[in-house]
Coordinates of C-alpha atoms and ligand atoms in Angstrom, one line a residue:
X1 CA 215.6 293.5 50.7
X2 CA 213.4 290.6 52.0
X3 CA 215.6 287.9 49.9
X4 CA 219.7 287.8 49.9
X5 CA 222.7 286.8 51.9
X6 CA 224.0 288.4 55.0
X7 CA 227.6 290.1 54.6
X8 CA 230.3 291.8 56.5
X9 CA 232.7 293.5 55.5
X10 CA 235.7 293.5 57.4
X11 CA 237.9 296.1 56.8
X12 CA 235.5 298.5 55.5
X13 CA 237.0 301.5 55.4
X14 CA 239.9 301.0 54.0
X15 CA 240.9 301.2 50.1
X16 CA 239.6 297.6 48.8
X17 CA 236.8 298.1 51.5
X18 CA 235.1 301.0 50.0
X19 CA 235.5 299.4 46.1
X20 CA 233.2 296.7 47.6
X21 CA 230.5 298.7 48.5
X22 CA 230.5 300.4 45.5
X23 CA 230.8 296.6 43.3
X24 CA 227.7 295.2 45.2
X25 CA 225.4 298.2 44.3
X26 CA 226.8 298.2 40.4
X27 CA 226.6 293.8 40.5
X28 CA 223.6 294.4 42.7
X29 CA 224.9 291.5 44.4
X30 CA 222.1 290.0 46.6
X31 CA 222.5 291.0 49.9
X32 CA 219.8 291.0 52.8
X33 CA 221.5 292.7 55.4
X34 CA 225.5 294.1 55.1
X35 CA 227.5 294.6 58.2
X36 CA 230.4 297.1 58.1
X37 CA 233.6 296.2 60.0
X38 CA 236.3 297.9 61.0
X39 CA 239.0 298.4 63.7
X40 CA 237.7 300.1 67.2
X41 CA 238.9 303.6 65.8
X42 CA 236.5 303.7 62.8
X43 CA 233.4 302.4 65.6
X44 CA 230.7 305.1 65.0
X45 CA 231.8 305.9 61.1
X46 CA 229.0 305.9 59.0
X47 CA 229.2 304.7 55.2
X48 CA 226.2 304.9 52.5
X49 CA 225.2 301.4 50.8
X50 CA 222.3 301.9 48.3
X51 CA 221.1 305.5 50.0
X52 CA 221.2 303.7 53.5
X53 CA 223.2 305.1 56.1
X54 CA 225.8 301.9 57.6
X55 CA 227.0 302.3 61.4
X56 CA 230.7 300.9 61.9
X57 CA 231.3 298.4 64.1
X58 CA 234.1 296.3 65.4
X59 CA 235.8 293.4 64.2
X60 CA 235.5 290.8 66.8
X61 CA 235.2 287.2 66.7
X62 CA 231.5 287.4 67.7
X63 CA 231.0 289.5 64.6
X64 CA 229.6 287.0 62.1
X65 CA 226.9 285.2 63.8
X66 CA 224.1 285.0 60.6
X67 CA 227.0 285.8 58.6
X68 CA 226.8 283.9 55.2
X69 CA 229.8 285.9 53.8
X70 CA 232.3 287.5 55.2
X71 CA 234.7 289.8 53.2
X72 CA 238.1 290.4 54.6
X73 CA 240.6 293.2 53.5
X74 CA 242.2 293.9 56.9
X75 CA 245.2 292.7 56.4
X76 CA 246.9 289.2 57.1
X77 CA 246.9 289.0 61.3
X78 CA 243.5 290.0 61.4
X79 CA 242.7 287.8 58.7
X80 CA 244.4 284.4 61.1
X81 CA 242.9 286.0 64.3
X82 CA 239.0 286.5 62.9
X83 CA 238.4 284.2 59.8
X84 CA 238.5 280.9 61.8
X85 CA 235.9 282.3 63.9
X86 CA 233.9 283.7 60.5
X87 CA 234.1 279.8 59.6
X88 CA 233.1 278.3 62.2
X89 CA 229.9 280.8 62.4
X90 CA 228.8 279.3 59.2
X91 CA 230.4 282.0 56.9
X92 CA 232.1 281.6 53.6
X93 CA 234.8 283.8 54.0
X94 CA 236.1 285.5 51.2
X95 CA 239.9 286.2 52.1
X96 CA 241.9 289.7 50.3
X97 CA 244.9 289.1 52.4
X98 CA 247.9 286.8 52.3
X99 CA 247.4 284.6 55.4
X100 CA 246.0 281.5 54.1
X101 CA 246.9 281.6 50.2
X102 CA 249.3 279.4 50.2
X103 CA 248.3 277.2 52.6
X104 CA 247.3 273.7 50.7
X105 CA 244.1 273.3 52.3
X106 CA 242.8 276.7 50.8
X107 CA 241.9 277.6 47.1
X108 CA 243.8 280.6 45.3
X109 CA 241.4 281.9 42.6
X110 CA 241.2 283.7 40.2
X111 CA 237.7 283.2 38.6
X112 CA 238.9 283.8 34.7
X113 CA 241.6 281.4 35.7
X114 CA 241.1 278.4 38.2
X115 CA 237.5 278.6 39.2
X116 CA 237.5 274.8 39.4
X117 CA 239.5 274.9 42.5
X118 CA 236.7 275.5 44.7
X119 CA 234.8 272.6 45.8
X120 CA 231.2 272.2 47.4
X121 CA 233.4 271.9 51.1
X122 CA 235.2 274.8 50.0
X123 CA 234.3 277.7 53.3
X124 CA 237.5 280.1 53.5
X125 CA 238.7 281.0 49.7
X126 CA 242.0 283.4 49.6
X127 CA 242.5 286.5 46.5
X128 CA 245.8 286.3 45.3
X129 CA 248.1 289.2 45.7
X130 CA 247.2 292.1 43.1
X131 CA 249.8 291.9 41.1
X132 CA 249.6 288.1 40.5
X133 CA 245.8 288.4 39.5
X134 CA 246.6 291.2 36.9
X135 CA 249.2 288.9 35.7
X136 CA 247.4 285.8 35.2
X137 CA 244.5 286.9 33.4
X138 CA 246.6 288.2 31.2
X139 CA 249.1 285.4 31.1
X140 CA 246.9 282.1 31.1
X141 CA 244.5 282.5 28.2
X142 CA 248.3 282.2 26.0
X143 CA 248.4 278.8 27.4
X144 CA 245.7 277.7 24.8
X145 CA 248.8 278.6 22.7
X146 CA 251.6 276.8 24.1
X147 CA 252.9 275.5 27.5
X148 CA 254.7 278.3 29.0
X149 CA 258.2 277.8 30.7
X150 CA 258.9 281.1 32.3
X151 CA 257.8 284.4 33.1
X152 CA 259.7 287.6 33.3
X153 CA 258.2 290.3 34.8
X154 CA 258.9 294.1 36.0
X155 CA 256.0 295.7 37.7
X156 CA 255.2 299.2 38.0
X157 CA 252.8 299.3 41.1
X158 CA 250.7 302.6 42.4
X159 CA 250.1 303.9 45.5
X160 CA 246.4 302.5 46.5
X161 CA 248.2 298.9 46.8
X162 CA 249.4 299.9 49.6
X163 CA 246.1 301.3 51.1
X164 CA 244.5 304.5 51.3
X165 CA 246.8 306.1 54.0
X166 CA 249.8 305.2 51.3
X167 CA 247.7 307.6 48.4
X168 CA 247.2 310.2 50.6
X169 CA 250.9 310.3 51.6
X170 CA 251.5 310.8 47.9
X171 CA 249.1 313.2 47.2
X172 CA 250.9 314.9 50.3
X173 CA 254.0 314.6 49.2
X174 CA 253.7 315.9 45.4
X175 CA 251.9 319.0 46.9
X176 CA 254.7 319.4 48.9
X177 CA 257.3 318.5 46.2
X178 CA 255.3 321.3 43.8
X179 CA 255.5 323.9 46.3
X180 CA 259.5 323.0 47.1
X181 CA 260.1 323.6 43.3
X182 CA 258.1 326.9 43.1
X183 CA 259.9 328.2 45.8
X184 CA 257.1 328.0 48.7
X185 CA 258.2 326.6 52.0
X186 CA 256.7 323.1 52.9
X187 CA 253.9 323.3 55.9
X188 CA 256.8 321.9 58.0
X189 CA 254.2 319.5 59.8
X190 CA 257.1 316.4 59.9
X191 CA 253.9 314.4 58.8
X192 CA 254.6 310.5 59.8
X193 CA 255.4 308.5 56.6
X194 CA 254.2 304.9 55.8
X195 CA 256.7 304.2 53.0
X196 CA 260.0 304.7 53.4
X197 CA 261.0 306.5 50.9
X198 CA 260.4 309.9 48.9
X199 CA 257.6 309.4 47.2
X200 CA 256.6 311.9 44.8
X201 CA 258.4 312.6 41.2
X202 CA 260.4 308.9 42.4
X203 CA 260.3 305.5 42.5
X204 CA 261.5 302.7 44.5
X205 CA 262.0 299.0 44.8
X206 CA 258.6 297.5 46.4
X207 CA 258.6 298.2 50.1
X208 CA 258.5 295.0 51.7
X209 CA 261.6 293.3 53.2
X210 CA 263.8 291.2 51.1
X211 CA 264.5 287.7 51.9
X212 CA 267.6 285.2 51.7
X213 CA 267.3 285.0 47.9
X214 CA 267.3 288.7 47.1
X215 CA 263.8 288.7 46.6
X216 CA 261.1 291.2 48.3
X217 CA 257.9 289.6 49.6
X218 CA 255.9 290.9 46.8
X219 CA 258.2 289.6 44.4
X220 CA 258.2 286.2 46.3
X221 CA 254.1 286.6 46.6
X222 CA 253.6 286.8 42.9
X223 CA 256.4 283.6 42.0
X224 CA 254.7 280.7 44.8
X225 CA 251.0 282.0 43.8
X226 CA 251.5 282.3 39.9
X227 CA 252.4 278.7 40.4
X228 CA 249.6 277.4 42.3
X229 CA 247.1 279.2 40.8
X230 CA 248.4 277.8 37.6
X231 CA 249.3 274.4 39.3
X232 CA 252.5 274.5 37.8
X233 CA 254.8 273.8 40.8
X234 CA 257.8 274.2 38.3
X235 CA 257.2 277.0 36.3
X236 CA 260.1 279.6 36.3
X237 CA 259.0 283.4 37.5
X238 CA 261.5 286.3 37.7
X239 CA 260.1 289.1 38.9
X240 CA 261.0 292.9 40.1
X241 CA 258.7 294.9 41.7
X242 CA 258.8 298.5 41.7
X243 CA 256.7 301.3 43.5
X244 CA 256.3 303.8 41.1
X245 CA 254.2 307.5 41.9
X246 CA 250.9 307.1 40.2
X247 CA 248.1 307.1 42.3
X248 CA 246.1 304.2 41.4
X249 CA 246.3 300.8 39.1
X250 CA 249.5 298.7 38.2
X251 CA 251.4 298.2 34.8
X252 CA 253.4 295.5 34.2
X253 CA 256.0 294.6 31.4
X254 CA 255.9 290.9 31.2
X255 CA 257.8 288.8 28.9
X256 CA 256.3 284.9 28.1
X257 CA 259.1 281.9 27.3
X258 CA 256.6 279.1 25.2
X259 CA 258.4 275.5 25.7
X260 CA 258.4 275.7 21.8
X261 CA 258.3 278.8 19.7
X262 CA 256.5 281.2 20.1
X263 CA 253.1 282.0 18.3
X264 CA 252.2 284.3 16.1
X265 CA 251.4 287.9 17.2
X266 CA 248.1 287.2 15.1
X267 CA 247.6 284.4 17.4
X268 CA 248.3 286.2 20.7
X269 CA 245.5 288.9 20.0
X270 CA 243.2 286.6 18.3
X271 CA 243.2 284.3 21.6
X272 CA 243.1 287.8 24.0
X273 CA 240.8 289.4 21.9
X274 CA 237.8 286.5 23.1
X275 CA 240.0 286.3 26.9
X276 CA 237.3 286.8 29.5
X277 CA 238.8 290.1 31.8
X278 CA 241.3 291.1 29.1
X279 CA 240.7 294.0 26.9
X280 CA 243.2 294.9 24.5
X281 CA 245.1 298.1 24.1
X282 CA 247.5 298.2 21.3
X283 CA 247.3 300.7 18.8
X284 CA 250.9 301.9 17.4
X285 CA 250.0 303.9 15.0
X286 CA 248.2 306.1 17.5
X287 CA 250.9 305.2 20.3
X288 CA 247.9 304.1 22.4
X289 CA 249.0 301.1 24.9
X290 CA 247.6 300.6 29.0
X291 CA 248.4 303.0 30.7
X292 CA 246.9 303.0 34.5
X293 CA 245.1 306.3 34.3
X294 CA 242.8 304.3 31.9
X295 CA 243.0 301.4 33.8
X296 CA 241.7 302.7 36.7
X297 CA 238.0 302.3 37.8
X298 CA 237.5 299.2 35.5
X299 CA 237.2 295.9 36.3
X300 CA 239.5 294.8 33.1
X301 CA 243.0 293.8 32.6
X302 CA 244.5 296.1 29.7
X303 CA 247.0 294.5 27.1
X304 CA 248.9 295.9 24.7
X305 CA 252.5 296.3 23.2
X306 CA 252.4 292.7 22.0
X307 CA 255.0 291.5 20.1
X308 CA 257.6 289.2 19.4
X309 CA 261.0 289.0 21.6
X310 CA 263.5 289.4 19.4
X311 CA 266.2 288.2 21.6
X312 CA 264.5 284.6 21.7
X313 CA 262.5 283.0 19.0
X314 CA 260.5 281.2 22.0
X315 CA 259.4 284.3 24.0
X316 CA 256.9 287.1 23.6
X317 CA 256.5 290.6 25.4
X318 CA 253.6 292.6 26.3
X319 CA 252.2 295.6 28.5
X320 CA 249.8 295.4 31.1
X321 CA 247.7 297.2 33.3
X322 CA 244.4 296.8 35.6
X323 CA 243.0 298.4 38.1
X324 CA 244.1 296.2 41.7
X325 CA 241.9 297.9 43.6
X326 CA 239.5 296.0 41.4
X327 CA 240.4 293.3 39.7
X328 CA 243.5 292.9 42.3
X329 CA 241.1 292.7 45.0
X330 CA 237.8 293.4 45.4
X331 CA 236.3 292.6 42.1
X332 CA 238.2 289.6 42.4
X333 CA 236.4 288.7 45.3
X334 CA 233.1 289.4 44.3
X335 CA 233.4 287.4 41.7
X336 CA 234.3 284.2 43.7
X337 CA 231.0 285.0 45.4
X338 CA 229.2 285.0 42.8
X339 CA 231.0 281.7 41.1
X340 CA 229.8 280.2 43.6
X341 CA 226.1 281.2 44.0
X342 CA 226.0 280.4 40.3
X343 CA 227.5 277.0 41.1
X344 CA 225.5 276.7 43.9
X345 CA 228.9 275.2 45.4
X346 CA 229.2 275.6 49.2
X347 CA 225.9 277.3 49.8
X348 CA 223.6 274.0 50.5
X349 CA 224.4 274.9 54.2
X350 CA 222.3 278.2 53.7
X351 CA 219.0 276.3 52.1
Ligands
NAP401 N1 245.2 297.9 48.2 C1 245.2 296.9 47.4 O1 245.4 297.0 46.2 C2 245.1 295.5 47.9 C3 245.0 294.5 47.0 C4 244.9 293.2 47.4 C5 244.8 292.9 48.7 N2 244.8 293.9 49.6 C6 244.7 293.5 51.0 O2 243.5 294.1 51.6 C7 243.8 294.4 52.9 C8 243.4 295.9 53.1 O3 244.1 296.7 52.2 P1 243.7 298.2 51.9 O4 244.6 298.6 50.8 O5 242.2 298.4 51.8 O6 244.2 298.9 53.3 P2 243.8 300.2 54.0 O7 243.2 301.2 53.1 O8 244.9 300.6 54.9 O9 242.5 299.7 54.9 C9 242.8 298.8 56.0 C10 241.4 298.4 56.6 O10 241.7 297.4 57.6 C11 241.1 297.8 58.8 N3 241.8 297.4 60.0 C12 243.1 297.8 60.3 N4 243.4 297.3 61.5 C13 242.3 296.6 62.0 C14 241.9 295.9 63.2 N5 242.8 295.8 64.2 N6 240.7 295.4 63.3 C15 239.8 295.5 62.3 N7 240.0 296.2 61.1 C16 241.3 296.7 61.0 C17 241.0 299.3 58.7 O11 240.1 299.9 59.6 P3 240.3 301.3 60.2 O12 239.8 302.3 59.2 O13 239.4 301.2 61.4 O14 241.7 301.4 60.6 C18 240.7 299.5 57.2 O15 239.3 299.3 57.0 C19 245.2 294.1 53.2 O16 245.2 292.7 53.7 C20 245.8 294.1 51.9 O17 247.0 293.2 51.8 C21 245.0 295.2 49.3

């Protein structure tokens, strides 16, 4: 392709890596040339992009040289160590991870949401934590409705948000689980675990460490970022998160406190019904509501179990999913990109 940007991908292989291969081919996203990153392990790997064959290389500093964008989904240390440099080769950088989101200086967006925090300077944009997206589209289109007060939230999070090595230790670990309760020894290979606890047929709270306030980071994550995203500094969040065995998308039971009472459920699908990202899942007759298995592999948010809280004539509750692979992360992401090509916002440098 003669015309396009150049892009690198950093973090290629992993989980959010390989959805954005897959989103620039279906968005046929302009690219020229697309550079492949990984760690030196993965050096050599090959990957198909539109029925060409992709040599890994390593992530380095020097990496981005021609670079117009650079995708990162990494993780946050390699994020601080290489995006500066991305930056400072002339590269918007496009960040999945959680160094820089809350640091002032950067826009948190979500495009449905906030696209009006980027700014023609704007050159390192971060994706909010999974969860937090999910939430939001959902959440902000009800503010059309009503200034909302607090949030309460319990998540229900799979196993690809913690990367792909964290589905195959499922996978692993329900074989193994099935062949334990039909009587067939395990394969006794003492695989090394990522999460800490037994996986398959349980669940546990999130497994990141808890801070002073009780809270685990992914809790924490989703309370400071709802709040910037939605520039409400003030806004009350309680959230639990909770890493349940499914292998892929997360669900979340979230209950919305209006300042006054709370609209109409007429209202709340009316307004979600014409939300850009939402799609809405609520058939009780037929017991149909999101579920992640239908989540998965689309790009929007699922709502459903609307309804009123009983318990408070201010608050309403509802039933999410969406895929966080997608939406959560790379989608997400790609959609930023494209904002701002559309906007033509910081890409007067590339002319
Ligand atoms: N999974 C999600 O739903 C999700 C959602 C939002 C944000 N994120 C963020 O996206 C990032 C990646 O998540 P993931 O789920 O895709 O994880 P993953 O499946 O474990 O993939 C990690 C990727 O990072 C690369 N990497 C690791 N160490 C590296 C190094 N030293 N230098 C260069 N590359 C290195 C890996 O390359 P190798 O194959 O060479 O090891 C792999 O491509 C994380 O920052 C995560 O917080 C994930």
């Amino acid at each position: 392709v003669s015309n396009g940007f150049n892009v690198a991908v950093v973090g290629a292989t992993g989980a959010v890596g390989n959805e954005f291969l897959r989103l620039f081919e279906e968005r046929n996203f302009p690219i020229r040339n697309l550079k492949l990153l990984a760690s030196a392990r993965s050096v050599g790997k090959q990957m198909q992009f539109r029925g060409e064959t992709l040599t890994i290389e390593e992530a380095t500093k020097e990496s981005f040289d021609g670079i117009d964008f650079a995708f990162f989904s990494a993780g946050a240390s390699r994020s601080r160590e290489l995006a500066p440099a991305a930056v400072e080769a002339g590269a918007v950088v496009i960040d999945n991870s959680s160094a820089f989101r809350m640091d002032p200086a950067v826009p948190l967006v979500v495009p449905e949401v906030n696209p009006f925090a980027l700014t023609p300077n704007t050159r390192l944009v971060a994706v909010p934590n999974c969860t937090a997206i999910i939430l939001l589209v959902a959440v902000n289109p009800l503010q059309a409705l009503g200034k909302i007060d607090r949030l309460i939230v319990s998540t229900y999070q799979s196993a690809s948000g913690g990367g792909a090595k964290v589905m195959d230790e499922l996978i692993y670990e329900t074989e193994q689980a099935v062949s334990a309760l039909r009587g067939v020894p395990g394969d006794g290979s003492g695989r090394e675990k990522v999460l800490p606890h037994p996986y398959a047929f349980n669940l546990f709270s999130h497994n990141t460490p808890i801070n002073e306030h009780g809270y685990n980071d992914e809790e924490w994550k989703v309370i400071q970022e709802s709040r910037k995203i939605l520039d409400q500094p003030e806004l009350r969040v309680n959230v639990t998160c909770v890493r349940v065995p499914v292998i892929r998308a997360h669900s979340e039971s979230v209950t919305i406190e209006f300042a006054g009472e709370a609209p109409s459920e007429a209202q709340i699908r009316e307004v979600l019904a014409k939300a850009p990202g939402v799609q809405l899942v609520d058939d009780r007759e037929a017991n149909a509501f999101p579920m992640p298995i239908t989540a998965s592999g689309q790009g929007d948010v699922l709502v459903g179990r609307i309804r009123k809280d009983l318990s408070h004539p201010n608050a309403i509750s509802m039933f999410i999913a969406g895929d966080q692979l997608l939406k959560g992360a790379a989608l997400n992401a790609v959609q930023i990109a494209e904002l701002i090509l559309n906007t033509g916002q910081p890409i007067d440098s590339f002319a």
